[in-house]
XYZ file of C-alpha atoms in Angstrom:
108
model
C 152.215 -9.335 -195.265
C 150.501 -7.163 -192.667
C 151.414 -7.245 -189.009
C 148.815 -8.092 -186.425
C 147.721 -5.272 -184.140
C 149.010 -5.514 -180.580
C 146.744 -7.748 -178.572
C 147.854 -7.085 -175.036
C 146.682 -10.575 -174.084
C 143.042 -9.498 -173.973
C 140.958 -11.435 -176.475
C 137.707 -9.823 -175.410
C 135.868 -8.033 -178.230
C 135.153 -4.329 -177.764
C 131.637 -3.570 -176.596
C 129.210 -2.085 -179.078
C 127.717 1.305 -178.359
C 123.948 1.144 -178.181
C 121.877 4.220 -178.811
C 118.426 5.159 -180.024
C 115.967 2.336 -180.450
C 118.550 -0.338 -179.572
C 119.254 1.348 -176.233
C 115.548 1.815 -175.545
C 114.887 -1.838 -176.395
C 117.545 -2.866 -173.870
C 115.871 -0.690 -171.209
C 112.525 -2.353 -171.960
C 114.088 -5.784 -171.512
C 115.337 -4.737 -168.049
C 112.064 -3.087 -166.949
C 108.846 -4.704 -165.826
C 106.842 -3.705 -168.908
C 103.999 -5.578 -170.536
C 101.974 -4.598 -173.580
C 99.478 -3.245 -174.441
C 100.584 -0.243 -172.384
C 99.826 3.427 -172.119
C 102.423 6.192 -172.175
C 101.761 6.773 -168.453
C 102.391 3.095 -167.632
C 105.620 3.169 -169.611
C 106.751 6.336 -167.794
C 106.084 4.615 -164.460
C 107.904 1.427 -165.459
C 110.930 3.103 -167.053
C 111.268 6.002 -164.626
C 113.394 9.038 -165.420
C 115.924 7.102 -167.471
C 117.911 8.871 -170.150
C 118.376 7.080 -173.464
C 121.352 7.992 -175.651
C 120.208 8.888 -179.165
C 123.598 9.133 -180.880
C 127.084 7.635 -180.719
C 128.416 10.750 -178.940
C 126.275 9.897 -175.909
C 123.792 12.743 -176.140
C 120.570 11.566 -174.559
C 116.904 12.286 -174.033
C 114.728 11.370 -171.070
C 112.148 8.707 -171.875
C 109.419 10.946 -170.418
C 110.457 13.776 -172.777
C 110.496 11.404 -175.741
C 107.002 10.159 -174.851
C 105.787 13.771 -174.666
C 106.793 14.192 -178.324
C 104.705 11.220 -179.464
C 101.020 11.899 -180.148
C 100.074 8.287 -179.511
C 99.211 7.423 -175.893
C 98.608 3.665 -176.172
C 100.910 1.047 -177.652
C 99.612 -2.411 -178.518
C 103.033 -4.064 -178.504
C 106.727 -3.345 -178.104
C 107.234 -2.925 -181.852
C 104.529 -0.251 -182.021
C 106.168 1.563 -179.095
C 109.645 1.456 -180.641
C 108.274 2.488 -184.046
C 106.522 5.487 -182.470
C 109.679 6.659 -180.718
C 112.051 6.162 -183.653
C 111.163 9.543 -185.244
C 111.786 11.260 -181.893
C 115.347 9.925 -181.722
C 115.910 10.674 -185.400
C 114.689 14.262 -184.976
C 116.901 14.754 -181.906
C 119.940 13.540 -183.881
C 119.159 15.960 -186.719
C 118.580 18.896 -184.351
C 121.966 18.389 -182.717
C 123.892 18.336 -185.958
C 125.780 21.552 -186.464
C 126.533 23.591 -189.544
C 129.893 21.889 -190.076
C 128.331 18.420 -190.033
C 125.714 19.548 -192.538
C 128.404 20.984 -194.814
C 130.438 17.776 -194.513
C 127.400 15.760 -195.597
C 126.920 18.022 -198.621
C 130.475 17.569 -199.908
C 131.089 14.788 -202.426
C 134.060 13.276 -200.558
C-alpha cells in the first residue's frame, strides 16, 4: 500500500503553466479585441505584451510574433490563433539546443 504524499493542509491544485496559443488566448480574453481585426488593431489592443512560448518561460512579444505572420487581417479569433501557432512552434524549435536534439534522437 502506497503512502499519501504530504498535503500540508493545502488542498488547492497546482496551477497549470500556460504558454503558446493558450497563453495568447488568455491575453485575448483580457483585452478589448473584436474580430475581424487587422494586425495593427491587434497590436494596439494587446500592447507590448510578451507571451511565453514554452514551459521554461521564454517569451516573444506579440508585436514581434505578428511581424512574422504574412497575413495582416484575421476574420476571427481562431484564424488569428492558427496564424500565430507556427510562430510559437518555430520559436520553440529555434531555442532547442544540441543536447535536446540529441536527447530526442535517442531511443530511450
